[in-house]
GROMACS .gro file of N, CA, C and O in nm:
model
  300
    1MET      N    1  14.351  11.882  10.344
    1MET     CA    2  14.344  11.806  10.462
    1MET      C    3  14.199  11.831  10.529
    1MET      O    4  14.124  11.737  10.559
    2THR      N    5  14.183  11.940  10.561
    2THR     CA    6  14.057  11.994  10.640
    2THR      C    7  13.931  11.962  10.554
    2THR      O    8  13.827  11.907  10.603
    3THR      N    9  13.951  12.003  10.419
    3THR     CA   10  13.833  11.967  10.337
    3THR      C   11  13.815  11.806  10.328
    3THR      O   12  13.683  11.767  10.336
    4MET      N   13  13.909  11.733  10.325
    4MET     CA   14  13.904  11.586  10.327
    4MET      C   15  13.827  11.541  10.455
    4MET      O   16  13.732  11.463  10.445
    5THR      N   17  13.866  11.600  10.577
    5THR     CA   18  13.814  11.559  10.704
    5THR      C   19  13.664  11.588  10.696
    5THR      O   20  13.574  11.511  10.729
    6THR      N   21  13.638  11.712  10.646
    6THR     CA   22  13.477  11.756  10.635
    6THR      C   23  13.406  11.673  10.556
    6THR      O   24  13.297  11.622  10.592
    7ALA      N   25  13.470  11.631  10.435
    7ALA     CA   26  13.398  11.550  10.343
    7ALA      C   27  13.381  11.404  10.404
    7ALA      O   28  13.255  11.361  10.401
    8MET      N   29  13.483  11.360  10.477
    8MET     CA   30  13.466  11.229  10.536
    8MET      C   31  13.353  11.239  10.639
    8MET      O   32  13.267  11.149  10.665
    9MET      N   33  13.355  11.346  10.717
    9MET     CA   34  13.260  11.357  10.825
    9MET      C   35  13.115  11.363  10.769
    9MET      O   36  13.038  11.299  10.813
   10THR      N   37  13.101  11.440  10.658
   10THR     CA   38  12.968  11.457  10.606
   10THR      C   39  12.932  11.320  10.547
   10THR      O   40  12.816  11.285  10.572
   11ALA      N   41  13.028  11.251  10.497
   11ALA     CA   42  12.989  11.123  10.430
   11ALA      C   43  12.941  11.028  10.548
   11ALA      O   44  12.852  10.955  10.531
   12MET      N   45  13.007  11.026  10.639
   12MET     CA   46  12.989  10.943  10.764
   12MET      C   47  12.839  10.976  10.818
   12MET      O   48  12.761  10.882  10.852
   13MET      N   49  12.828  11.112  10.825
   13MET     CA   50  12.690  11.156  10.887
   13MET      C   51  12.584  11.110  10.801
   13MET      O   52  12.480  11.038  10.839
   14THR      N   53  12.600  11.124  10.672
   14THR     CA   54  12.494  11.085  10.568
   14THR      C   55  12.476  10.950  10.568
   14THR      O   56  12.361  10.902  10.579
   15GLY      N   57  12.588  10.871  10.570
   15GLY     CA   58  12.578  10.720  10.589
   15GLY      C   59  12.510  10.678  10.714
   15GLY      O   60  12.405  10.586  10.703
   16THR      N   61  12.535  10.752  10.827
   16THR     CA   62  12.474  10.705  10.943
   16THR      C   63  12.319  10.736  10.944
   16THR      O   64  12.236  10.653  10.975
   17MET      N   65  12.286  10.859  10.885
   17MET     CA   66  12.153  10.898  10.877
   17MET      C   67  12.074  10.806  10.789
   17MET      O   68  11.963  10.762  10.812
   18ALA      N   69  12.147  10.757  10.676
   18ALA     CA   70  12.082  10.671  10.579
   18ALA      C   71  12.056  10.537  10.643
   18ALA      O   72  11.951  10.478  10.636
   19THR      N   73  12.160  10.484  10.721
   19THR     CA   74  12.156  10.368  10.782
   19THR      C   75  12.041  10.378  10.894
   19THR      O   76  11.958  10.279  10.909
   20MET      N   77  12.028  10.481  10.968
   20MET     CA   78  11.919  10.492  11.066
   20MET      C   79  11.784  10.495  11.003
   20MET      O   80  11.691  10.434  11.051
   21ALA      N   81  11.767  10.559  10.890
   21ALA     CA   82  11.645  10.575  10.815
   21ALA      C   83  11.616  10.423  10.775
   21ALA      O   84  11.496  10.382  10.784
   22THR      N   85  11.704  10.349  10.727
   22THR     CA   86  11.677  10.210  10.686
   22THR      C   87  11.642  10.123  10.800
   22THR      O   88  11.538  10.062  10.798
   23VAL      N   89  11.707  10.143  10.906
   23VAL     CA   90  11.674  10.065  11.033
   23VAL      C   91  11.525  10.108  11.077
   23VAL      O   92  11.442  10.002  11.098
   24GLN      N   93  11.499  10.236  11.077
   24GLN     CA   94  11.367  10.277  11.113
   24GLN      C   95  11.260  10.213  11.026
   24GLN      O   96  11.153  10.165  11.067
   25THR      N   97  11.284  10.211  10.898
   25THR     CA   98  11.193  10.154  10.793
   25THR      C   99  11.166  10.013  10.817
   25THR      O  100  11.048   9.967  10.822
   26VAL      N  101  11.291   9.924  10.837
   26VAL     CA  102  11.278   9.787  10.876
   26VAL      C  103  11.197   9.769  10.992
   26VAL      O  104  11.105   9.691  11.000
   27MET      N  105  11.227   9.867  11.101
   27MET     CA  106  11.150   9.838  11.217
   27MET      C  107  11.006   9.850  11.201
   27MET      O  108  10.917   9.773  11.264
   28VAL      N  109  10.974   9.958  11.125
   28VAL     CA  110  10.830   9.993  11.112
   28VAL      C  111  10.762   9.880  11.028
   28VAL      O  112  10.653   9.827  11.058
   29THR      N  113  10.834   9.832  10.934
   29THR     CA  114  10.789   9.708  10.848
   29THR      C  115  10.753   9.594  10.944
   29THR      O  116  10.647   9.545  10.931
   30VAL      N  117  10.859   9.556  11.029
   30VAL     CA  118  10.840   9.451  11.117
   30VAL      C  119  10.726   9.475  11.214
   30VAL      O  120  10.647   9.374  11.233
   31THR      N  121  10.707   9.586  11.261
   31THR     CA  122  10.607   9.624  11.354
   31THR      C  123  10.470   9.600  11.275
   31THR      O  124  10.380   9.543  11.336
   32VAL      N  125  10.456   9.653  11.159
   32VAL     CA  126  10.334   9.637  11.079
   32VAL      C  127  10.301   9.485  11.057
   32VAL      O  128  10.194   9.436  11.082
   33MET      N  129  10.403   9.413  11.030
   33MET     CA  130  10.396   9.274  10.993
   33MET      C  131  10.348   9.195  11.112
   33MET      O  132  10.262   9.124  11.119
   34VAL      N  133  10.401   9.228  11.232
   34VAL     CA  134  10.367   9.163  11.362
   34VAL      C  135  10.227   9.204  11.399
   34VAL      O  136  10.151   9.105  11.431
   35THR      N  137  10.190   9.338  11.378
   35THR     CA  138  10.059   9.370  11.404
   35THR      C  139   9.953   9.305  11.322
   35THR      O  140   9.851   9.244  11.368
   36VAL      N  141   9.987   9.296  11.187
   36VAL     CA  142   9.897   9.229  11.097
   36VAL      C  143   9.874   9.072  11.130
   36VAL      O  144   9.773   9.035  11.140
   37THR      N  145   9.999   9.010  11.166
   37THR     CA  146   9.992   8.873  11.196
   37THR      C  147   9.911   8.852  11.322
   37THR      O  148   9.817   8.756  11.330
   38ALA      N  149   9.930   8.946  11.434
   38ALA     CA  150   9.840   8.936  11.552
   38ALA      C  151   9.689   8.950  11.511
   38ALA      O  152   9.617   8.872  11.563
   39MET      N  153   9.667   9.043  11.430
   39MET     CA  154   9.526   9.066  11.409
   39MET      C  155   9.462   8.948  11.332
   39MET      O  156   9.353   8.902  11.351
   40VAL      N  157   9.544   8.900  11.232
   40VAL     CA  158   9.494   8.763  11.157
   40VAL      C  159   9.474   8.658  11.258
   40VAL      O  160   9.361   8.591  11.239
   41THR      N  161   9.567   8.633  11.348
   41THR     CA  162   9.558   8.524  11.458
   41THR      C  163   9.428   8.544  11.517
   41THR      O  164   9.344   8.449  11.537
   42VAL      N  165   9.397   8.668  11.566
   42VAL     CA  166   9.274   8.689  11.647
   42VAL      C  167   9.161   8.673  11.564
   42VAL      O  168   9.057   8.608  11.612
   43MET      N  169   9.159   8.712  11.435
   43MET     CA  170   9.043   8.684  11.351
   43MET      C  171   9.024   8.541  11.326
   43MET      O  172   8.910   8.493  11.337
   44VAL      N  173   9.125   8.468  11.306
   44VAL     CA  174   9.115   8.321  11.266
   44VAL      C  175   9.065   8.257  11.413
   44VAL      O  176   8.972   8.181  11.400
   45THR      N  177   9.112   8.299  11.515
   45THR     CA  178   9.071   8.240  11.657
   45THR      C  179   8.915   8.269  11.663
   45THR      O  180   8.846   8.180  11.695
   46ALA      N  181   8.886   8.396  11.647
   46ALA     CA  182   8.752   8.434  11.664
   46ALA      C  183   8.641   8.350  11.566
   46ALA      O  184   8.551   8.305  11.604
   47MET      N  185   8.704   8.349  11.439
   47MET     CA  186   8.616   8.262  11.349
   47MET      C  187   8.603   8.118  11.386
   47MET      O  188   8.503   8.062  11.377
   48ALA      N  189   8.713   8.054  11.441
   48ALA     CA  190   8.713   7.924  11.486
   48ALA      C  191   8.604   7.905  11.602
   48ALA      O  192   8.535   7.820  11.611
   49MET      N  193   8.611   8.007  11.698
   49MET     CA  194   8.528   8.000  11.811
   49MET      C  195   8.379   8.012  11.765
   49MET      O  196   8.298   7.932  11.817
   50VAL      N  197   8.351   8.095  11.663
   50VAL     CA  198   8.217   8.123  11.613
   50VAL      C  199   8.172   7.986  11.559
   50VAL      O  200   8.056   7.932  11.587
   51THR      N  201   8.265   7.925  11.474
   51THR     CA  202   8.238   7.805  11.411
   51THR      C  203   8.203   7.694  11.508
   51THR      O  204   8.090   7.627  11.493
   52VAL      N  205   8.283   7.685  11.618
   52VAL     CA  206   8.247   7.574  11.720
   52VAL      C  207   8.131   7.604  11.791
   52VAL      O  208   8.032   7.515  11.799
   53THR      N  209   8.095   7.740  11.817
   53THR     CA  210   7.973   7.770  11.879
   53THR      C  211   7.854   7.740  11.802
   53THR      O  212   7.750   7.678  11.835
   54VAL      N  213   7.856   7.777  11.664
   54VAL     CA  214   7.758   7.749  11.575
   54VAL      C  215   7.736   7.590  11.575
   54VAL      O  216   7.618   7.550  11.569
   55THR      N  217   7.846   7.524  11.547
   55THR     CA  218   7.824   7.379  11.533
   55THR      C  219   7.763   7.315  11.664
   55THR      O  220   7.672   7.242  11.647
   56ALA      N  221   7.806   7.369  11.773
   56ALA     CA  222   7.756   7.327  11.906
   56ALA      C  223   7.613   7.349  11.898
   56ALA      O  224   7.526   7.271  11.945
   57MET      N  225   7.575   7.474  11.876
   57MET     CA  226   7.422   7.516  11.863
   57MET      C  227   7.336   7.438  11.772
   57MET      O  228   7.230   7.384  11.810
   58VAL      N  229   7.393   7.410  11.646
   58VAL     CA  230   7.317   7.332  11.548
   58VAL      C  231   7.309   7.184  11.602
   58VAL      O  232   7.194   7.122  11.593
   59THR      N  233   7.420   7.139  11.656
   59THR     CA  234   7.412   6.996  11.714
   59THR      C  235   7.306   6.994  11.825
   59THR      O  236   7.223   6.895  11.816
   60GLY      N  237   7.314   7.093  11.917
   60GLY     CA  238   7.219   7.091  12.027
   60GLY      C  239   7.084   7.104  11.972
   60GLY      O  240   6.980   7.026  12.023
   61MET      N  241   7.051   7.187  11.862
   61MET     CA  242   6.918   7.184  11.814
   61MET      C  243   6.881   7.068  11.750
   61MET      O  244   6.762   7.031  11.772
   62GLY      N  245   6.969   7.005  11.683
   62GLY     CA  246   6.943   6.871  11.625
   62GLY      C  247   6.906   6.768  11.730
   62GLY      O  248   6.801   6.692  11.707
   63ILE      N  249   6.979   6.767  11.839
   63ILE     CA  250   6.947   6.673  11.958
   63ILE      C  251   6.812   6.700  12.004
   63ILE      O  252   6.737   6.606  12.023
   64ALA      N  253   6.786   6.833  12.044
   64ALA     CA  254   6.661   6.876  12.094
   64ALA      C  255   6.546   6.833  12.002
   64ALA      O  256   6.442   6.788  12.034
   65ASP      N  257   6.577   6.860  11.869
   65ASP     CA  258   6.474   6.827  11.765
   65ASP      C  259   6.445   6.676  11.779
   65ASP      O  260   6.323   6.634  11.769
   66SER      N  261   6.539   6.592  11.775
   66SER     CA  262   6.518   6.447  11.767
   66SER      C  263   6.453   6.410  11.892
   66SER      O  264   6.371   6.334  11.896
   67LEU      N  265   6.499   6.472  12.008
   67LEU     CA  266   6.429   6.431  12.135
   67LEU      C  267   6.283   6.469  12.140
   67LEU      O  268   6.193   6.380  12.173
   68MET      N  269   6.249   6.586  12.081
   68MET     CA  270   6.112   6.630  12.080
   68MET      C  271   6.029   6.547  11.993
   68MET      O  272   5.919   6.514  12.023
   69SER      N  273   6.092   6.516  11.874
   69SER     CA  274   6.023   6.431  11.768
   69SER      C  275   5.996   6.298  11.834
   69SER      O  276   5.902   6.238  11.804
   70SER      N  277   6.101   6.239  11.899
   70SER     CA  278   6.075   6.103  11.955
   70SER      C  279   5.976   6.108  12.063
   70SER      O  280   5.886   6.015  12.076
   71ASP      N  281   5.970   6.222  12.134
   71ASP     CA  282   5.868   6.245  12.232
   71ASP      C  283   5.729   6.246  12.156
   71ASP      O  284   5.628   6.178  12.206
   72ARG      N  285   5.717   6.318  12.061
   72ARG     CA  286   5.598   6.331  11.982
   72ARG      C  287   5.552   6.193  11.925
   72ARG      O  288   5.436   6.150  11.925
   73ASP      N  289   5.651   6.114  11.884
   73ASP     CA  290   5.630   5.982  11.833
   73ASP      C  291   5.570   5.893  11.944
   73ASP      O  292   5.485   5.816  11.927
   74ARG      N  293   5.630   5.906  12.063
   74ARG     CA  294   5.594   5.825  12.176
   74ARG      C  295   5.454   5.841  12.220
   74ARG      O  296   5.373   5.758  12.243
   75PHE      N  297   5.417   5.975  12.218
   75PHE     CA  298   5.280   5.997  12.264
   75PHE      C  299   5.173   6.000  12.149
   75PHE      O  300   5.193   6.038  12.053
   0.00000   0.00000   0.00000
């Protein structure tokens, strides 16, 4: 009887500990995934901003260039 109870208790404790370890692993995995996703999002956003900035600069330079060249043509 006592041996049975001890065995059951041990099994329950082991099971609980295993479950806890699994939960912890899942939590860590989820945390890592969320962190990676956030980092990727930030990187994509930064890249988009850089692209927009570069495009605006190139466009601006193109406009300035055409303005200057038309001025040159005019005079």
